[in-house]
Amino acid sequence: MKIAIVGSGYVGLVTGACFAEVGHEVVCIDNDDRKIKALRSGRIPIYEPGLEQLVQRNVSAHRLSFTGSIEEGVDSSPVIFIAVPTPPQADGSVDMTYIERVAREIASVLKEYRVIVDKSTVPVKTGEKVADTIRRYNKVNGEFDVVSNPEFLREGCAVADLMKPDRIVIGSNSERALAIMKRVYEPFMTPIMVTDVNSAELIKHAANSFLALKISYINALSAICEASGADVEKVADGIGADKRIGRSFLNAGLGYGGSCFPKDIAAFISISEQIGEPFHLLREVQRINQHQRERFLKKVRDTLWVLKEKRIAVWGLTFKPDTDDVRSSVAVDLVNDLIREGAHVTAYDPKGNQKVHEFNLCPGVHLASSALDAVRDAETLVLATEWPDFAAVDLAEVHRRMHTPIVFDGRNLFDPDTMRDLGFQYYRVGRPPTKANGSGLSNNDPVRIPIAMESRTTPVQDSSNRPVTKRPRYLAKASGSKTSVDRS
Ligand code: UGA
């Protein structure tokens, strides 16, 4: 089936490549000439595992092409997906300029029946507005239906999420459009949930808000755990084992970031206010998220006393592992907090260095060429993003290179016993601190529990089909582990 996708950004490109992979003939459209040129020559503007090969394979098979012309796409394809950005405005509401412009452009070239599919994350009732706009700007009274088909891709595993979705939501008020949409998704062999357009639009915002709510819930609990001497990971395992709750998205840390959650939660709050039903709970979700980073910073400050002139190494800049995306990254915010307090920050990220440098996101930061390079002579190490690469670093070597072996783990990546055995002063989120052997245990220090009794690998089964995002606790050896990510 021929499919056109307007917008060759993250969602548009991944969707286009995956549709082509299952046999559709896809044309991806973008008004950025440079991007189209790059894509035509096989260059992918984003880092997403598996995407480059997928694009190349389908371009070679003539199932995937790129153009700057909306007319070309609308003329050739019965289905046109809109996957353009919906950026936030200063007050949290969504800027609908791009969607509205695309609707006008489609209207100007639409001649015969087309299904217009909204894939971008949009406020409820957007479908109605897109339909009104097309009707208003189309001169030939062309037939069309507007459908909502929200995407649930996660950066870092977007290709797998699209190829094996746990649900496909299609919001359509037309049987004719629905029949075409079912043909689009038939090859994915996944249950399709059919709703009205407004419900489909709401499902997307409701899903992201709920996931953010889970994260803020566990982060609020992490503060209670720290104050009471409990361990948030054990609490998360304990409540997550209840299938009704599920273990995923209960990893305490520095809070959520990225181009979706912060924007979508703000947008949902704004939409709820606009329709007269303010969603107060989500304001608290936002507040906890902001507070979590402040609490972490306070812990660093309380321990180091004065941050001014301290040499602090930060591992991680992207908003999560397996992406080069540094938009609304908590790690970037944290680096800037530390710099603002006068610390000398050396940061390293396996994929994020370049964008931080290119867009000057952390003025004053020194970017290291490897994780080991970053910790040379550091007075403290802060782990801000849980890249598996960091878990594979030789921690004994880290200890040797640091000036003072103090580690603040903002994502609970390392194993506390290993850290203690290596001689680190180790601080985690929502868990008791660990001091080096021989440093003298304080009353707050945990009693060592035999490994077998610890819930370190509790079965983590979620009721959804998706892999549960509980992180493994990495057990680096005190010595002899030669694995290193030093790329200098
Ligand atoms: C999120 C949703 O998970 C996708 O379903 C959705 O399609 C996408 O937004 C979107 O709207 O486009 P994404 O932003 O790629 O996907 O990343 P997530 O894996 O959801 O992580 C978001 C943030 O939450 C990250 O900063 C991550 O570190 C944080 N997080 C996640 C936690 O702090 N704790 C957790 O337990 C899980």
Coordinates of N, CA and C in Angstrom, one line a residue, residues 90-271:
A90 N 5.5 28.8 26.0 CA 6.0 29.2 27.3 C 5.0 28.9 28.4
D91 N 3.7 28.9 28.1 CA 2.7 28.6 29.2 C 2.4 27.1 29.3
G92 N 3.1 26.3 28.6 CA 2.9 24.8 28.6 C 1.9 24.3 27.6
S93 N 1.1 25.2 27.0 CA 0.2 24.7 25.9 C 1.0 24.4 24.7
V94 N 0.3 23.7 23.7 CA 1.0 23.1 22.6 C 0.9 24.1 21.4
D95 N 2.1 24.3 20.7 CA 2.1 25.1 19.5 C 1.6 24.3 18.4
M96 N 0.5 24.6 17.8 CA -0.1 23.8 16.7 C 0.2 24.4 15.3
T97 N 1.1 25.3 15.3 CA 1.4 26.0 14.0 C 1.7 24.9 12.9
Y98 N 2.6 24.0 13.2 CA 3.1 23.0 12.1 C 1.9 22.2 11.7
I99 N 1.1 21.7 12.6 CA 0.0 20.8 12.2 C -1.0 21.6 11.3
E100 N -1.3 22.8 11.7 CA -2.2 23.7 11.0 C -1.7 23.9 9.6
R101 N -0.4 24.2 9.5 CA 0.2 24.5 8.2 C 0.1 23.3 7.3
V102 N 0.4 22.1 7.8 CA 0.3 20.9 7.0 C -1.1 20.6 6.6
A103 N -2.0 20.9 7.5 CA -3.5 20.7 7.1 C -3.8 21.6 5.9
R104 N -3.3 22.8 6.0 CA -3.6 23.7 4.9 C -3.0 23.3 3.6
E105 N -1.7 22.8 3.7 CA -1.0 22.4 2.5 C -1.6 21.1 1.9
I106 N -2.1 20.2 2.8 CA -2.8 19.0 2.2 C -4.0 19.5 1.5
A107 N -4.8 20.4 2.2 CA -6.0 20.9 1.6 C -5.8 21.5 0.2
S108 N -4.7 22.1 0.0 CA -4.5 22.8 -1.3 C -4.2 21.9 -2.4
V109 N -3.8 20.6 -2.1 CA -3.5 19.7 -3.2 C -4.4 18.4 -3.2
L110 N -5.4 18.4 -2.2 CA -6.2 17.2 -2.1 C -7.3 17.2 -3.2
K111 N -7.4 16.1 -4.0 CA -8.3 16.1 -5.1 C -9.4 15.0 -4.9
E112 N -8.9 13.8 -4.5 CA -9.8 12.7 -4.3 C -9.7 12.1 -2.9
Y113 N -10.5 11.1 -2.5 CA -10.6 10.7 -1.1 C -9.3 10.3 -0.5
R114 N -9.0 10.8 0.6 CA -7.7 10.5 1.3 C -8.0 10.3 2.8
V115 N -7.2 9.5 3.5 CA -7.3 9.4 4.9 C -6.1 10.2 5.5
I116 N -6.5 11.1 6.3 CA -5.4 12.0 6.9 C -5.3 11.5 8.4
V117 N -4.1 11.0 8.7 CA -3.9 10.4 10.0 C -3.0 11.3 10.9
D118 N -3.5 11.6 12.0 CA -2.7 12.4 13.0 C -1.9 11.5 13.8
K119 N -0.5 11.5 13.7 CA 0.4 10.7 14.4 C 1.1 11.5 15.5
S120 N 1.2 12.8 15.3 CA 1.8 13.7 16.3 C 1.0 13.7 17.6
T121 N 1.7 13.9 18.7 CA 1.0 14.0 20.0 C 0.2 15.3 20.0
V122 N -1.1 15.3 20.1 CA -1.9 16.5 20.0 C -2.9 16.6 21.0
P123 N -3.4 17.8 21.3 CA -4.5 18.0 22.3 C -5.8 17.3 21.8
V124 N -6.6 16.9 22.7 CA -7.9 16.3 22.3 C -8.7 17.3 21.5
K125 N -9.4 16.9 20.5 CA -10.2 17.7 19.6 C -9.4 18.3 18.4
T126 N -8.1 17.9 18.4 CA -7.3 18.4 17.2 C -7.8 17.8 15.9
G127 N -8.3 16.6 15.9 CA -8.8 16.0 14.7 C -9.9 16.8 14.1
E128 N -10.8 17.3 15.0 CA -11.9 18.1 14.5 C -11.4 19.4 13.8
K129 N -10.3 20.0 14.4 CA -9.8 21.2 13.9 C -9.1 21.0 12.6
V130 N -8.4 19.8 12.5 CA -7.7 19.5 11.2 C -8.7 19.4 10.1
A131 N -9.8 18.7 10.4 CA -10.9 18.4 9.4 C -11.5 19.8 9.0
D132 N -11.8 20.7 10.0 CA -12.3 22.0 9.7 C -11.4 22.7 8.7
T133 N -10.1 22.7 9.0 CA -9.1 23.4 8.2 C -9.1 22.9 6.8
I134 N -9.0 21.6 6.7 CA -8.9 21.0 5.3 C -10.2 21.4 4.5
R135 N -11.3 21.3 5.2 CA -12.6 21.7 4.5 C -12.6 23.1 4.1
R136 N -12.0 24.0 4.9 CA -12.0 25.4 4.7 C -11.1 25.8 3.5
Y137 N -9.9 25.1 3.4 CA -8.9 25.5 2.4 C -8.9 24.6 1.2
N138 N -9.7 23.6 1.1 CA -9.8 22.8 -0.1 C -10.8 23.3 -1.1
K139 N -10.4 23.6 -2.3 CA -11.2 24.4 -3.2 C -12.1 23.4 -4.0
V140 N -11.8 22.1 -4.1 CA -12.5 21.2 -5.0 C -13.5 20.3 -4.2
N141 N -13.7 20.6 -3.0 CA -14.6 19.8 -2.2 C -14.2 18.3 -2.1
G142 N -12.9 18.1 -2.0 CA -12.4 16.7 -2.0 C -12.8 16.0 -0.8
E143 N -13.0 14.6 -1.0 CA -13.4 13.8 0.2 C -12.2 13.4 1.0
F144 N -12.4 13.3 2.3 CA -11.4 12.9 3.2 C -11.9 12.5 4.6
D145 N -11.2 11.7 5.3 CA -11.5 11.5 6.8 C -10.2 11.8 7.6
V146 N -10.4 12.3 8.8 CA -9.3 12.5 9.7 C -9.3 11.4 10.8
V147 N -8.2 10.8 11.0 CA -8.1 9.7 11.9 C -7.0 10.0 12.9
S148 N -7.1 9.5 14.1 CA -6.0 9.7 15.1 C -5.4 8.4 15.4
N149 N -4.0 8.3 15.3 CA -3.3 7.1 15.5 C -2.0 7.4 16.3
P150 N -2.2 7.6 17.6 CA -1.1 8.0 18.5 C 0.0 6.9 18.4
E151 N 1.3 7.4 18.6 CA 2.4 6.5 18.6 C 2.9 6.4 20.1
F152 N 3.5 5.2 20.4 CA 3.9 4.9 21.7 C 5.4 4.5 21.7
L153 N 6.2 5.0 20.8 CA 7.6 4.6 20.7 C 8.4 5.2 21.8
R154 N 9.3 4.4 22.2 CA 10.3 5.0 23.2 C 11.6 5.2 22.4
E155 N 12.3 6.3 22.6 CA 13.6 6.5 22.0 C 14.5 5.4 22.6
G156 N 15.4 5.0 21.7 CA 16.3 4.0 22.1 C 15.8 2.6 21.7
C157 N 14.5 2.4 21.7 CA 14.0 1.1 21.2 C 12.8 1.3 20.3
A158 N 12.8 2.4 19.6 CA 11.7 2.8 18.8 C 11.4 1.8 17.7
V159 N 12.4 1.3 17.0 CA 12.2 0.3 15.9 C 11.5 -0.9 16.5
A160 N 12.0 -1.5 17.6 CA 11.3 -2.6 18.2 C 9.9 -2.3 18.6
D161 N 9.7 -1.1 19.2 CA 8.4 -0.7 19.7 C 7.4 -0.7 18.5
L162 N 7.9 -0.2 17.4 CA 7.0 -0.1 16.2 C 6.7 -1.4 15.6
M163 N 7.8 -2.2 15.5 CA 7.6 -3.5 14.8 C 6.8 -4.5 15.6
K164 N 6.9 -4.4 16.9 CA 6.2 -5.3 17.8 C 5.4 -4.5 18.9
P165 N 4.4 -3.7 18.4 CA 3.7 -2.8 19.4 C 2.9 -3.7 20.3
D166 N 2.6 -3.2 21.6 CA 1.7 -3.9 22.4 C 0.3 -3.6 22.2
R167 N 0.0 -2.4 21.5 CA -1.3 -2.1 21.0 C -1.2 -1.1 19.9
I168 N -2.2 -1.1 19.1 CA -2.3 -0.1 18.0 C -3.7 0.6 18.3
V169 N -3.6 1.9 18.4 CA -4.9 2.6 18.7 C -5.3 3.4 17.5
I170 N -6.5 3.2 17.0 CA -7.0 3.9 15.8 C -8.3 4.6 16.2
G171 N -8.2 5.9 16.2 CA -9.4 6.7 16.5 C -10.1 7.2 15.2
S172 N -11.2 6.6 14.9 CA -11.8 7.0 13.6 C -13.3 7.0 13.8
N173 N -14.0 8.0 13.1 CA -15.4 8.1 13.2 C -16.0 7.6 11.8
S174 N -15.1 7.0 11.0 CA -15.5 6.6 9.6 C -15.1 5.1 9.3
E175 N -16.1 4.3 8.9 CA -15.8 2.9 8.6 C -14.9 2.8 7.4
R176 N -15.0 3.7 6.4 CA -14.2 3.7 5.2 C -12.7 4.0 5.6
A177 N -12.5 4.9 6.4 CA -11.1 5.2 6.8 C -10.6 4.1 7.7
L178 N -11.4 3.5 8.5 CA -11.0 2.4 9.4 C -10.5 1.2 8.5
A179 N -11.2 0.9 7.5 CA -10.9 -0.3 6.6 C -9.5 0.0 6.0
I180 N -9.2 1.2 5.6 CA -7.9 1.5 5.1 C -6.8 1.4 6.1
M181 N -7.1 1.9 7.3 CA -6.1 1.9 8.4 C -5.8 0.4 8.8
K182 N -6.8 -0.4 8.8 CA -6.6 -1.8 9.1 C -5.6 -2.5 8.1
R183 N -5.7 -2.1 6.9 CA -4.8 -2.6 5.9 C -3.3 -2.1 6.1
V184 N -3.2 -0.9 6.6 CA -1.9 -0.4 6.9 C -1.2 -1.2 8.0
Y185 N -2.0 -1.6 9.0 CA -1.5 -2.3 10.2 C -1.6 -3.8 10.2
E186 N -2.2 -4.3 9.2 CA -2.4 -5.8 9.1 C -1.1 -6.5 9.2
P187 N 0.0 -6.1 8.5 CA 1.2 -6.9 8.6 C 1.9 -6.9 10.0
F188 N 1.4 -6.1 10.9 CA 2.1 -6.1 12.2 C 1.5 -7.1 13.2
M189 N 0.4 -7.7 12.7 CA -0.3 -8.7 13.5 C -0.4 -8.4 15.0
T190 N -0.9 -7.3 15.3 CA -1.1 -6.8 16.7 C -2.6 -6.4 16.8
P191 N -3.2 -6.7 18.0 CA -4.5 -6.2 18.2 C -4.7 -4.7 18.0
I192 N -5.8 -4.4 17.3 CA -6.0 -3.0 17.0 C -7.2 -2.5 17.9
M193 N -7.0 -1.4 18.6 CA -8.1 -0.9 19.5 C -8.7 0.3 18.7
V194 N -10.0 0.1 18.4 CA -10.7 1.2 17.7 C -11.5 2.0 18.6
T195 N -11.3 3.3 18.5 CA -12.0 4.3 19.3 C -12.5 5.4 18.5
D196 N -13.2 6.3 19.1 CA -13.5 7.6 18.4 C -12.3 8.5 18.4
V197 N -12.3 9.5 17.6 CA -11.0 10.3 17.4 C -10.6 11.0 18.7
N198 N -11.6 11.5 19.4 CA -11.2 12.2 20.7 C -10.6 11.3 21.7
S199 N -11.1 10.1 21.8 CA -10.6 9.1 22.8 C -9.2 8.8 22.5
A200 N -8.9 8.5 21.2 CA -7.5 8.2 20.8 C -6.6 9.3 21.1
E201 N -7.0 10.5 20.9 CA -6.1 11.6 21.2 C -5.8 11.7 22.7
L202 N -6.8 11.4 23.5 CA -6.7 11.5 24.9 C -5.8 10.3 25.4
I203 N -5.9 9.2 24.8 CA -5.1 8.0 25.2 C -3.6 8.3 25.3
K204 N -3.2 9.0 24.3 CA -1.7 9.3 24.2 C -1.3 10.2 25.4
H205 N -2.0 11.3 25.7 CA -1.6 12.1 26.8 C -1.8 11.4 28.1
A206 N -2.9 10.6 28.2 CA -3.2 9.9 29.4 C -2.1 8.9 29.7
A207 N -1.6 8.2 28.7 CA -0.6 7.2 28.9 C 0.7 7.8 29.4
N208 N 1.2 8.8 28.7 CA 2.4 9.5 29.1 C 2.3 10.1 30.5
S209 N 1.2 10.7 30.8 CA 1.0 11.2 32.1 C 1.0 10.2 33.2
F210 N 0.4 9.0 32.9 CA 0.4 8.0 33.9 C 1.8 7.4 34.1
L211 N 2.6 7.3 33.1 CA 4.0 6.8 33.3 C 4.8 7.8 34.1
A212 N 4.6 9.1 33.8 CA 5.3 10.1 34.6 C 4.8 10.1 36.0
L213 N 3.6 9.8 36.2 CA 3.0 9.7 37.6 C 3.7 8.6 38.3
K214 N 3.9 7.5 37.7 CA 4.6 6.3 38.3 C 6.0 6.7 38.7
I215 N 6.7 7.5 37.8 CA 8.1 7.9 38.2 C 8.1 8.8 39.3
S216 N 7.1 9.8 39.3 CA 7.1 10.8 40.4 C 6.7 10.1 41.7
Y217 N 5.8 9.1 41.6 CA 5.4 8.3 42.8 C 6.6 7.7 43.5
I218 N 7.4 7.0 42.7 CA 8.5 6.3 43.3 C 9.6 7.3 43.7
N219 N 9.7 8.4 43.0 CA 10.7 9.4 43.5 C 10.3 10.0 44.8
A220 N 8.9 10.3 45.0 CA 8.5 10.8 46.2 C 8.7 9.8 47.3
L221 N 8.5 8.5 47.0 CA 8.8 7.4 48.0 C 10.3 7.4 48.3
S222 N 11.1 7.7 47.3 CA 12.6 7.6 47.6 C 13.0 8.6 48.7
A223 N 12.3 9.7 48.7 CA 12.6 10.7 49.8 C 12.2 10.1 51.1
I224 N 11.1 9.5 51.2 CA 10.6 8.8 52.4 C 11.6 7.7 52.8
C225 N 12.0 7.0 51.8 CA 13.0 5.9 52.1 C 14.3 6.4 52.7
E226 N 14.8 7.5 52.1 CA 16.0 8.1 52.6 C 15.8 8.6 54.1
A227 N 14.7 9.2 54.3 CA 14.4 9.7 55.7 C 14.2 8.6 56.7
S228 N 13.8 7.4 56.2 CA 13.4 6.4 57.2 C 14.4 5.2 57.2
G229 N 15.4 5.3 56.3 CA 16.4 4.2 56.3 C 15.9 3.0 55.5
A230 N 14.8 3.1 54.7 CA 14.4 2.0 53.9 C 15.1 2.1 52.5
D231 N 14.9 1.0 51.7 CA 15.6 0.9 50.4 C 14.5 1.0 49.3
V232 N 14.5 2.0 48.5 CA 13.5 2.2 47.5 C 13.4 1.1 46.5
E233 N 14.5 0.5 46.2 CA 14.5 -0.6 45.2 C 13.7 -1.8 45.8
K234 N 13.9 -2.0 47.0 CA 13.2 -3.2 47.6 C 11.7 -2.8 47.7
V235 N 11.4 -1.6 48.0 CA 10.0 -1.2 48.1 C 9.4 -1.3 46.7
A236 N 10.1 -0.8 45.6 CA 9.6 -0.9 44.3 C 9.4 -2.4 43.9
D237 N 10.4 -3.3 44.2 CA 10.2 -4.7 43.9 C 8.9 -5.2 44.6
G238 N 8.8 -4.8 45.9 CA 7.6 -5.3 46.7 C 6.3 -4.9 46.1
I239 N 6.2 -3.6 45.7 CA 4.9 -3.2 45.2 C 4.8 -3.6 43.7
G240 N 5.9 -3.6 43.0 CA 5.8 -3.9 41.6 C 5.5 -5.4 41.3
A241 N 5.7 -6.3 42.3 CA 5.3 -7.7 42.1 C 3.8 -7.9 42.0
D242 N 3.1 -6.9 42.5 CA 1.6 -6.9 42.4 C 1.3 -6.6 40.9
K243 N 0.8 -7.6 40.2 CA 0.5 -7.4 38.7 C -0.3 -6.2 38.4
R244 N -1.2 -5.8 39.4 CA -2.0 -4.6 39.1 C -1.2 -3.3 39.1
I245 N 0.0 -3.4 39.7 CA 0.9 -2.2 39.8 C 2.0 -2.3 38.7
G246 N 2.7 -3.4 38.7 CA 3.8 -3.6 37.7 C 5.1 -2.9 38.1
R247 N 6.2 -3.6 37.8 CA 7.5 -3.1 38.3 C 8.1 -2.0 37.4
S248 N 7.6 -1.9 36.1 CA 8.2 -1.0 35.2 C 7.9 0.5 35.5
F249 N 8.8 1.4 35.2 CA 8.7 2.8 35.5 C 8.6 3.1 36.9
L250 N 9.1 2.2 37.7 CA 9.3 2.4 39.2 C 10.7 2.5 39.5
N251 N 11.6 3.0 38.7 CA 13.0 3.2 39.0 C 13.2 4.6 39.5
A252 N 13.5 4.7 40.8 CA 13.8 6.0 41.3 C 15.1 6.6 40.7
G253 N 15.2 7.9 40.6 CA 16.4 8.5 40.1 C 16.3 10.0 40.2
L254 N 16.8 10.6 39.1 CA 16.9 12.1 39.1 C 15.6 12.7 38.6
G255 N 14.7 11.8 38.1 CA 13.4 12.4 37.5 C 13.4 12.1 36.0
Y256 N 12.2 12.3 35.5 CA 12.1 12.1 34.0 C 12.5 13.4 33.2
G257 N 12.9 13.1 32.0 CA 13.2 14.2 31.1 C 12.9 13.8 29.7
G258 N 13.5 14.4 28.7 CA 13.3 14.1 27.3 C 12.3 15.0 26.6
S259 N 12.1 14.7 25.4 CA 11.2 15.6 24.6 C 9.8 15.3 24.7
C260 N 9.4 14.2 25.5 CA 8.0 13.8 25.6 C 7.3 14.1 26.9
F261 N 7.8 13.5 28.0 CA 7.1 13.6 29.2 C 7.0 15.0 29.7
P262 N 8.0 15.8 29.8 CA 7.9 17.2 30.4 C 6.9 18.0 29.5
K263 N 7.0 17.9 28.2 CA 6.1 18.6 27.3 C 4.7 18.1 27.4
D264 N 4.5 16.8 27.4 CA 3.2 16.2 27.4 C 2.4 16.5 28.7
I265 N 3.1 16.4 29.8 CA 2.4 16.7 31.1 C 2.0 18.1 31.1
A266 N 2.9 19.0 30.7 CA 2.5 20.5 30.7 C 1.3 20.7 29.8
A267 N 1.4 20.0 28.6 CA 0.3 20.2 27.6 C -1.0 19.7 28.2
F268 N -1.0 18.5 28.8 CA -2.2 17.9 29.4 C -2.8 18.8 30.5
I269 N -1.9 19.4 31.3 CA -2.4 20.3 32.3 C -3.1 21.5 31.7
S270 N -2.5 22.0 30.6 CA -3.1 23.2 30.0 C -4.4 22.8 29.3
I271 N -4.4 21.6 28.6 CA -5.7 21.2 28.0 C -6.8 21.1 29.0

